[in-house]
Structures are given as structure tokens and as C-alpha cells.
mmCIF file with all atom_site columns, C-alpha atoms in Angstrom:
data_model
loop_
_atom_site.group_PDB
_atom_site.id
_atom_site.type_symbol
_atom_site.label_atom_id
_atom_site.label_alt_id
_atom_site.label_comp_id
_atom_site.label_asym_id
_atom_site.label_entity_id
_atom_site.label_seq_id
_atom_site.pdbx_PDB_ins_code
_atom_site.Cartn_x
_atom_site.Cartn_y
_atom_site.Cartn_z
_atom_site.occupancy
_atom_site.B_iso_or_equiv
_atom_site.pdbx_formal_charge
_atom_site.auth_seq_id
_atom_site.auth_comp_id
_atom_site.auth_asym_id
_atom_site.auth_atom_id
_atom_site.pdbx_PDB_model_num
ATOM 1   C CA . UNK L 1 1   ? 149.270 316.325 8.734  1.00 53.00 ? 1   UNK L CA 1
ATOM 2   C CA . UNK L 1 2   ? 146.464 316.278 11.218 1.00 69.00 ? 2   UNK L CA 1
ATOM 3   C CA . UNK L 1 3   ? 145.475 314.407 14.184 1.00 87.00 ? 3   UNK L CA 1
ATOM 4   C CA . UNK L 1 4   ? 145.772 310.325 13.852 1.00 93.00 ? 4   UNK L CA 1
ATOM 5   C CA . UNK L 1 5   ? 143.808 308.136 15.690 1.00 96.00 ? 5   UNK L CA 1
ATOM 6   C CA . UNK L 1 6   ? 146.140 305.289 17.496 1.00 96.00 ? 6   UNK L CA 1
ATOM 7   C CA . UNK L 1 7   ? 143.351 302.382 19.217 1.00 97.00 ? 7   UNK L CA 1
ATOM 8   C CA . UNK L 1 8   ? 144.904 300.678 21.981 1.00 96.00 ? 8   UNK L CA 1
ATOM 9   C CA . UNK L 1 9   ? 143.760 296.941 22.845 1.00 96.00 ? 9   UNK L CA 1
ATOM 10  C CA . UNK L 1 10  ? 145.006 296.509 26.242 1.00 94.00 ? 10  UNK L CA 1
ATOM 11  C CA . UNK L 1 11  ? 144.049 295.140 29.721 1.00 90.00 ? 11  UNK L CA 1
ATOM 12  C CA . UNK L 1 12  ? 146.413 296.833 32.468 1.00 86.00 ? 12  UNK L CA 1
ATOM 13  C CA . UNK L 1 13  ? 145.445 300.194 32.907 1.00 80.00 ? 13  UNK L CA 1
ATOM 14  C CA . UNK L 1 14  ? 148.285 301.855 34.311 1.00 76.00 ? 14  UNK L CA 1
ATOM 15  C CA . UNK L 1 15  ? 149.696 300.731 30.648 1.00 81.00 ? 15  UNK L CA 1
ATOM 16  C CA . UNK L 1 16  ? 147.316 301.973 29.080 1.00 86.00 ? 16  UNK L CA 1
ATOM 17  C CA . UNK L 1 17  ? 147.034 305.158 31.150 1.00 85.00 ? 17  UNK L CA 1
ATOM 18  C CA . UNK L 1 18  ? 150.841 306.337 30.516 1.00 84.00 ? 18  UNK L CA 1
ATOM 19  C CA . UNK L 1 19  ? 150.623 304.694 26.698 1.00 90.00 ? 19  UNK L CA 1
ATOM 20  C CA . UNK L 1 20  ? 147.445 307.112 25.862 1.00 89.00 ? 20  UNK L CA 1
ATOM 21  C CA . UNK L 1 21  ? 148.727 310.459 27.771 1.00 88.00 ? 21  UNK L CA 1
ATOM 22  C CA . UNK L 1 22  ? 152.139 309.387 25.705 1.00 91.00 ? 22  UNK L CA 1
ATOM 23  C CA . UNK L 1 23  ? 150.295 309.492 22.386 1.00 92.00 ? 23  UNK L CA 1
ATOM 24  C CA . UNK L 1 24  ? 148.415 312.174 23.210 1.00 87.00 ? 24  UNK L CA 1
ATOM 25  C CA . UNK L 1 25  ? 151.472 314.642 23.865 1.00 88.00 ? 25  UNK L CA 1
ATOM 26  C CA . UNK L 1 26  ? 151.550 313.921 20.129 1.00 87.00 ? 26  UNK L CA 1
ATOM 27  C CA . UNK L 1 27  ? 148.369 315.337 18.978 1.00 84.00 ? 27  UNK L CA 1
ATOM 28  C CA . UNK L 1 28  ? 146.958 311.966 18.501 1.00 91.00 ? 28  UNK L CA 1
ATOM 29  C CA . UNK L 1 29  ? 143.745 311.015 19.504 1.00 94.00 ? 29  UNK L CA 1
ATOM 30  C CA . UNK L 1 30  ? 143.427 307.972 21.686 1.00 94.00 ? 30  UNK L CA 1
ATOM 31  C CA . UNK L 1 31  ? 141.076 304.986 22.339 1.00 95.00 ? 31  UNK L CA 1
ATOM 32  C CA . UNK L 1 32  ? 141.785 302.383 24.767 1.00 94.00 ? 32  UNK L CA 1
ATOM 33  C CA . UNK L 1 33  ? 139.419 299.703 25.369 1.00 94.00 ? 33  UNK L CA 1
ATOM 34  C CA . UNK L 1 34  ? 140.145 296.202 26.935 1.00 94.00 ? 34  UNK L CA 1
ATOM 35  C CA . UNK L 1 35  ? 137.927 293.828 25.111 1.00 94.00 ? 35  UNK L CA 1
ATOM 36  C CA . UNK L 1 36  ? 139.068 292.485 21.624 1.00 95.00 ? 36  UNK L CA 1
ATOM 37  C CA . UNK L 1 37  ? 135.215 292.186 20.572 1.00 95.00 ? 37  UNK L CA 1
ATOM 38  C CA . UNK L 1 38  ? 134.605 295.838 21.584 1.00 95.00 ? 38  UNK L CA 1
ATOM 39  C CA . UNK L 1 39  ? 137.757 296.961 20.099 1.00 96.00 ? 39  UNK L CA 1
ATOM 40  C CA . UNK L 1 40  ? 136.344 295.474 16.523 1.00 96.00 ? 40  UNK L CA 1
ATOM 41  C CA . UNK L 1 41  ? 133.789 297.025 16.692 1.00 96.00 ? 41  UNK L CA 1
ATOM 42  C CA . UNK L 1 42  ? 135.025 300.336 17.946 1.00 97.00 ? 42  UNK L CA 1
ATOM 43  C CA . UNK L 1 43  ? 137.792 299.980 14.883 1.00 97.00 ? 43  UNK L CA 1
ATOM 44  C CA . UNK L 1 44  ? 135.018 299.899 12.532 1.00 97.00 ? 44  UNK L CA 1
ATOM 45  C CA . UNK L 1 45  ? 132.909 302.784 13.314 1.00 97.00 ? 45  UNK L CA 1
ATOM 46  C CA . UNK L 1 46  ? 136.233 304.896 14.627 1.00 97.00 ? 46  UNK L CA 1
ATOM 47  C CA . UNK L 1 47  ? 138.739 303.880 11.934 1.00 96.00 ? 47  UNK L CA 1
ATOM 48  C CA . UNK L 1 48  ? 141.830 304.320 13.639 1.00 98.00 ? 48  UNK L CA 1
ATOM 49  C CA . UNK L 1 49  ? 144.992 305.101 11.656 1.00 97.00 ? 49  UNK L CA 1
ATOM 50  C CA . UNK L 1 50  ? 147.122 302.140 14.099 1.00 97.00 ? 50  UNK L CA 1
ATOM 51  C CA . UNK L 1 51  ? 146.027 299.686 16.295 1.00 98.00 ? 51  UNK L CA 1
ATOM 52  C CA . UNK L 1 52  ? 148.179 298.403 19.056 1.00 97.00 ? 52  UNK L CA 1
ATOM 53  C CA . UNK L 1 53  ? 146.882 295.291 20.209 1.00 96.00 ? 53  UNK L CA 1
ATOM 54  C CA . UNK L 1 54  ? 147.786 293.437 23.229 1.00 95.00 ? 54  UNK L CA 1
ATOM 55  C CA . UNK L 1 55  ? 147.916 289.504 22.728 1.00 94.00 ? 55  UNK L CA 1
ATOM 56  C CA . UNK L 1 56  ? 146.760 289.146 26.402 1.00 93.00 ? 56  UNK L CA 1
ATOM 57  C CA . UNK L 1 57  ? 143.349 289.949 26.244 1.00 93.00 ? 57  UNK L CA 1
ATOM 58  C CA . UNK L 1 58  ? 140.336 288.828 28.492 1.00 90.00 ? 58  UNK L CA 1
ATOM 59  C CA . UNK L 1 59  ? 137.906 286.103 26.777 1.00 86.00 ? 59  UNK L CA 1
ATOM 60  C CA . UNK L 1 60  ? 139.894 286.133 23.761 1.00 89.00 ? 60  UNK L CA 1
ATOM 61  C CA . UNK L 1 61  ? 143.203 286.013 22.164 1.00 91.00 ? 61  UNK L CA 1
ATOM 62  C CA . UNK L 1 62  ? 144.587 288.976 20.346 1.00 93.00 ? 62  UNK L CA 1
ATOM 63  C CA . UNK L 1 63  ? 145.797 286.609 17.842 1.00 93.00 ? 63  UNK L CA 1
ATOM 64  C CA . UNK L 1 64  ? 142.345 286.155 17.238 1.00 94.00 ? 64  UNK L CA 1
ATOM 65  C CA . UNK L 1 65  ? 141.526 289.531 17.146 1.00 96.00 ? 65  UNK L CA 1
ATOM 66  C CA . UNK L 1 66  ? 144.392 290.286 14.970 1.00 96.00 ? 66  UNK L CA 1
ATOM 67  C CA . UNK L 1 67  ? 143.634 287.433 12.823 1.00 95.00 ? 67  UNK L CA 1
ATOM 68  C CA . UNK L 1 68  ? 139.408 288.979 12.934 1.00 96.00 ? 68  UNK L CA 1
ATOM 69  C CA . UNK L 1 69  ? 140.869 292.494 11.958 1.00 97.00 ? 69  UNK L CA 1
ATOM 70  C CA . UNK L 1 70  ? 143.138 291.414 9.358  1.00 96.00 ? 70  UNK L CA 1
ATOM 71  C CA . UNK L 1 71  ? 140.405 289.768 7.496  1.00 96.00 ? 71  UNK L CA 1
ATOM 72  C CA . UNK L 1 72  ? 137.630 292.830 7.783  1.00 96.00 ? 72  UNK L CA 1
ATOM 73  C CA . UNK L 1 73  ? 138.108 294.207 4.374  1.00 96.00 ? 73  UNK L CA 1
ATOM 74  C CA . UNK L 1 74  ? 137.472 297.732 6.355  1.00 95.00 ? 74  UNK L CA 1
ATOM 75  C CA . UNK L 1 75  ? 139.855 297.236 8.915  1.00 97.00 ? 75  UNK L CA 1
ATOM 76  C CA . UNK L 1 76  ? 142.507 294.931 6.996  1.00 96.00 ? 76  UNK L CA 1
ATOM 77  C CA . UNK L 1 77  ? 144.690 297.350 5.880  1.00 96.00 ? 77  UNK L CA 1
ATOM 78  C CA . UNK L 1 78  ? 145.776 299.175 8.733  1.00 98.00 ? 78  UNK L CA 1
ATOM 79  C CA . UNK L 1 79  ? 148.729 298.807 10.674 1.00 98.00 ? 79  UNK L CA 1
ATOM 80  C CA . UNK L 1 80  ? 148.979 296.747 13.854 1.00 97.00 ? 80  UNK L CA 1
ATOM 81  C CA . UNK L 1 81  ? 151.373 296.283 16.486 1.00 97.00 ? 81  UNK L CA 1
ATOM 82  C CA . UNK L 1 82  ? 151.488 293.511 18.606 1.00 96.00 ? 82  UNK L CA 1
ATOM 83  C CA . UNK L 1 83  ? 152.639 292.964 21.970 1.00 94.00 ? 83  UNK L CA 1
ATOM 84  C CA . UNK L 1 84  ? 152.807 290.430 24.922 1.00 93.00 ? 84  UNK L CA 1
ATOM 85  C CA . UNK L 1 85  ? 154.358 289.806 28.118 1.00 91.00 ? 85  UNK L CA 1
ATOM 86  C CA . UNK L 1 86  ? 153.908 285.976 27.555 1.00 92.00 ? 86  UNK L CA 1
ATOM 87  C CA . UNK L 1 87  ? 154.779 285.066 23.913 1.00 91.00 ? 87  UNK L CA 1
ATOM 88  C CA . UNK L 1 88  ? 157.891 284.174 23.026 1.00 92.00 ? 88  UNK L CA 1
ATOM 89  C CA . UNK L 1 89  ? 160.103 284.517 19.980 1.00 92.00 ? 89  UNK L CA 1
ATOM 90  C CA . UNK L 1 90  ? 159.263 281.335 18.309 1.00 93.00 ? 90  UNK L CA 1
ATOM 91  C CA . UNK L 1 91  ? 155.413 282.334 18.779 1.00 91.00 ? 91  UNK L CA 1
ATOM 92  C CA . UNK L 1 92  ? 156.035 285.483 16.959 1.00 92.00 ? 92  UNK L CA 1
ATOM 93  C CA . UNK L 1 93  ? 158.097 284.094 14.288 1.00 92.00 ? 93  UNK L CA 1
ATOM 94  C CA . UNK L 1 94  ? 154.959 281.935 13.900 1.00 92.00 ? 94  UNK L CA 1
ATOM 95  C CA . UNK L 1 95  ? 152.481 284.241 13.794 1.00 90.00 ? 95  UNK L CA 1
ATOM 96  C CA . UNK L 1 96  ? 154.181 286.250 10.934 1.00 90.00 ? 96  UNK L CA 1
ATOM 97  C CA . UNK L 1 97  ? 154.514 283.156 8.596  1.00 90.00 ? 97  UNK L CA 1
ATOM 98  C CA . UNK L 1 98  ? 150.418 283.865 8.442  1.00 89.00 ? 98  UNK L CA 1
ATOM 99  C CA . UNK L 1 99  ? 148.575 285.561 6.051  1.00 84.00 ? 99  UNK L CA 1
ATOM 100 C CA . UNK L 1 100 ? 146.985 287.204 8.576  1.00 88.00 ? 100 UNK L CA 1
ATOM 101 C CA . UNK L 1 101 ? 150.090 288.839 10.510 1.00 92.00 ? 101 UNK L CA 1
ATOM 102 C CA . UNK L 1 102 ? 150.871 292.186 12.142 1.00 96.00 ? 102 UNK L CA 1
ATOM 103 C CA . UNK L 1 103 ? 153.403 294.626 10.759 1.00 97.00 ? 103 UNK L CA 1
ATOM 104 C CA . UNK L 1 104 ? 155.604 295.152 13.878 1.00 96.00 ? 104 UNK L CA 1
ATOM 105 C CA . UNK L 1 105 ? 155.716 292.471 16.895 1.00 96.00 ? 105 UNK L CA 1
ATOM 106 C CA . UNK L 1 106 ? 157.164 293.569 20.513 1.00 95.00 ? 106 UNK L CA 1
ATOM 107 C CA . UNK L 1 107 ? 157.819 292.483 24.219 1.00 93.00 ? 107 UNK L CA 1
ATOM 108 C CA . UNK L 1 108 ? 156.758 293.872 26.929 1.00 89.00 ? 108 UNK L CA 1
ATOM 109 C CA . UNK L 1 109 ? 158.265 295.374 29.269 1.00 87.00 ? 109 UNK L CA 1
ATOM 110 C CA . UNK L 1 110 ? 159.326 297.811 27.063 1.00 84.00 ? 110 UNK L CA 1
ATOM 111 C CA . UNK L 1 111 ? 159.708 301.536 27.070 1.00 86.00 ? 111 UNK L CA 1
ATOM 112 C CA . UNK L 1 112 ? 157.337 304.089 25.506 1.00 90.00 ? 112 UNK L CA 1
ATOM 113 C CA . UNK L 1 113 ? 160.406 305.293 23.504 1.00 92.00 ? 113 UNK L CA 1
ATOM 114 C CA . UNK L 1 114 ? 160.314 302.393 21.873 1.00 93.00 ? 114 UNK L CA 1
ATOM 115 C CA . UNK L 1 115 ? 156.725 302.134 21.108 1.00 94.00 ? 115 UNK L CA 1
ATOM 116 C CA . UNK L 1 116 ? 156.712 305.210 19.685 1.00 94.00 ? 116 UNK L CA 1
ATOM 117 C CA . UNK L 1 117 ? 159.432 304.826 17.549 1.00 95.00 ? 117 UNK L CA 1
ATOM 118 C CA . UNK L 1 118 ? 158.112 301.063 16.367 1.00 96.00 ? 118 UNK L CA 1
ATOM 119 C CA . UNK L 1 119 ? 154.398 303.576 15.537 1.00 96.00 ? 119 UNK L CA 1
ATOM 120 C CA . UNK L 1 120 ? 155.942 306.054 14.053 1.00 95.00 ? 120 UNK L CA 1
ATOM 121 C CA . UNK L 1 121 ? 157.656 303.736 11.914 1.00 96.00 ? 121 UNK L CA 1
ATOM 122 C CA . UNK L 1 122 ? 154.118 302.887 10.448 1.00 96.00 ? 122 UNK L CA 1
ATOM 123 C CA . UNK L 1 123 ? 152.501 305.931 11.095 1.00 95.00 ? 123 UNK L CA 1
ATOM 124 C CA . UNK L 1 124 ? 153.920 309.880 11.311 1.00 90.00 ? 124 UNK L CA 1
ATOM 125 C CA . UNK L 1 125 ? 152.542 311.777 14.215 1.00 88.00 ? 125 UNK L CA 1
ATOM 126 C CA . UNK L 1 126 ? 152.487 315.280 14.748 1.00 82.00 ? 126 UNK L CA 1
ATOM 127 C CA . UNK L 1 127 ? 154.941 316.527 18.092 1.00 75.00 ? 127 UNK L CA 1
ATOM 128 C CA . UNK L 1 128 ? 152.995 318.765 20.657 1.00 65.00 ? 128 UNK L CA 1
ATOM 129 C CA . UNK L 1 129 ? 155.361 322.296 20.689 1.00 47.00 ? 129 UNK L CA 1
ATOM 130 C CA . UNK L 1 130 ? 156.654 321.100 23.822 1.00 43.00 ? 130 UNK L CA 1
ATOM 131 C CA . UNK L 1 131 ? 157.859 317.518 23.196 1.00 39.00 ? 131 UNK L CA 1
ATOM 132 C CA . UNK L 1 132 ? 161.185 317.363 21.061 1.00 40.00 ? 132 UNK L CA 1
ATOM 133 C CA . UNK L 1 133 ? 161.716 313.659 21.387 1.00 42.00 ? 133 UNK L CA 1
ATOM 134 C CA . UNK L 1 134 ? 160.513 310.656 22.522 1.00 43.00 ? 134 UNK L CA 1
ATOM 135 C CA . UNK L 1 135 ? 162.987 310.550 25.429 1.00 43.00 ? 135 UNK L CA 1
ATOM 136 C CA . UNK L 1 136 ? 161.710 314.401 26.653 1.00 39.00 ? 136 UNK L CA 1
ATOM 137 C CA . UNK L 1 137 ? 158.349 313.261 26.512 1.00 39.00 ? 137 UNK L CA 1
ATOM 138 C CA . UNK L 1 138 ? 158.876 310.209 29.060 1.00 37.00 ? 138 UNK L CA 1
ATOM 139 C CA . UNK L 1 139 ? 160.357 312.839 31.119 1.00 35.00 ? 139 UNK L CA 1
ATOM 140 C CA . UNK L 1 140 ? 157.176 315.044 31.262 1.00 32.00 ? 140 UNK L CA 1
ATOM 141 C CA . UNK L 1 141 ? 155.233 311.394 31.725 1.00 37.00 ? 141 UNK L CA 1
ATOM 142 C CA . UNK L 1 142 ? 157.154 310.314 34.145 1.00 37.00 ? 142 UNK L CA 1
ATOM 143 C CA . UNK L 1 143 ? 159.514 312.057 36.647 1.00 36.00 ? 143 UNK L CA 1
ATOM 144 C CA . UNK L 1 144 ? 162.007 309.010 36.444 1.00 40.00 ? 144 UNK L CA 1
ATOM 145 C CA . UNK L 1 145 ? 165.230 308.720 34.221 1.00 42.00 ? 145 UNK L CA 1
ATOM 146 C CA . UNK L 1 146 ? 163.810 307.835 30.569 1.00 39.00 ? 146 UNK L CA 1
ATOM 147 C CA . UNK L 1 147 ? 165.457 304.663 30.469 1.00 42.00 ? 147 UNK L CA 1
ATOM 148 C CA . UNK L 1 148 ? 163.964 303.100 33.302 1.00 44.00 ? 148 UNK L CA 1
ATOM 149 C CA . UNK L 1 149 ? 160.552 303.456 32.695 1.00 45.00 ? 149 UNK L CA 1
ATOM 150 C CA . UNK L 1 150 ? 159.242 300.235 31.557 1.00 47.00 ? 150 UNK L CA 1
ATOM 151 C CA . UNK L 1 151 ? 155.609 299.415 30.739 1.00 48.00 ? 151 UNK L CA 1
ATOM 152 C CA . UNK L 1 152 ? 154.958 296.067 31.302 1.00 46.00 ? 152 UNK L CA 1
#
């Protein structure tokens, strides 16, 4: 199957810390970056296979940069998650009335469980021999019980 590429849009780095060594227990390659701008640009020449984009972004929206990405005809078509600590339902329900929407929406905090199951919904990764699940692997990440490790 090979190696996918999963770019991360995100400003908190211990998020984005646990999020990337997460992924990367699945043979994925990572890229986290915290600027929607950069992370355009980075999409372009990179081509990731997902993007997870985080709506609170510093200088500008990521419903702007979702909304910039959706209408690149070279970075249109791949899948996007968002997430946010500060959007509510209504505001998602919005969002995916546009044209310009993301294929999977999610609040934070949430577990990495559940981000990788929402990803690998959209995109298969590979399992490292010694991850079995998604629950295991928040084990190795974390010494706590699986479900209460919450990124946020």
C-alpha cells in the first residue's frame, strides 16, 4: 500500500506532537505546520494524501484555508478533516451546505482513536508490526488508560 502522507494544520503543539508520533506508528509520513498560508503551499509541492486542518488557525481561518484548498484544482480533491475547539454544531452544519466543504467535521477534545478511525475512513494506512489497534497504540503514546486521553 505504501507510506501516505497525512498534513496536519494545527497550532498547539503538544496536539500536534502526540497526533504526528500517532500517525507515524502507522507508517505514515507526517507534516505539521501551523500557518494555513504555509500549509497551502506546503500541500502543493508535498501532495499529501489527507489534510487535517484545524479551524483555529493564527492570521487566518481554516475555513478559509479549507475553502483556498478546496478550490486549487491540485489540491481540491483530497480529503480534509476539520476540527475546532470553538465551532459549534450549527457552524458545521453550515459549512457543509458549501460547495467548498470538508469530508469529515470533528470536536475537539477528542481522542486519537477517534481521529484515526474518522482518517482511516478516508484514507487506509498501513499498521507498524507492533500496533494492532488504535486503542494499543494510545497505550504506547501515552502511558494513561486509552480512554482518557483527550487532545484538545
Amino acid at each position: 500500500m505504501g507510506s501516505k502522507r497525512i498534513l496536519v494544520l494545527e497550532a498547539d503543539p503538544e496536539y500536534t506532537g502526540l497526533v504526528a508520533s500517532g500517525f507515524r506508528n502507522f507508517t505514515a509520513e507526517v507534516e505539521v505546520i501551523n500557518d494555513g498560508g504555509a500549509g497551502i503551499e506546503l500541500a502543493r509541492s508535498w501532495k499529501p494524501d489527507i489534510i487535517v486542518l484545524n479551524i483555529e488557525l493564527p492570521g487566518q481561518s481554516g475555513f478559509s484555508v479549507c475553502n483556498k484548498i478546496r478550490k486549487d484544482p491540485n489540491l481540491g480533491s483530497i480529503p480534509l478533516i476539520i476540527t475546532s475547539a470553538e465551532s459549534d454544531d450549527e457552524t458545521f452544519a453550515k459549512h457543509k451546505k458549501l460547495r467548498v466543504h470538508a469530508d469529515d467535521y470533528m470536536h475537539k477534545p477528542y481522542t486519537f482513536g477517534d481521529l484515526l478511525s474518522r482518517v482511516t475512513r478516508l484514507v487506509p494506512l498501513d499498521e507498524a508490526g507492533e500496533v494492532e489497534s488504535g486503542d494499543d497504540l494510545l497505550e504506547i503514546v501515552e502511558d494513561d488508560d486509552a480512554d482518557d486521553i483527550l487532545l484538545d
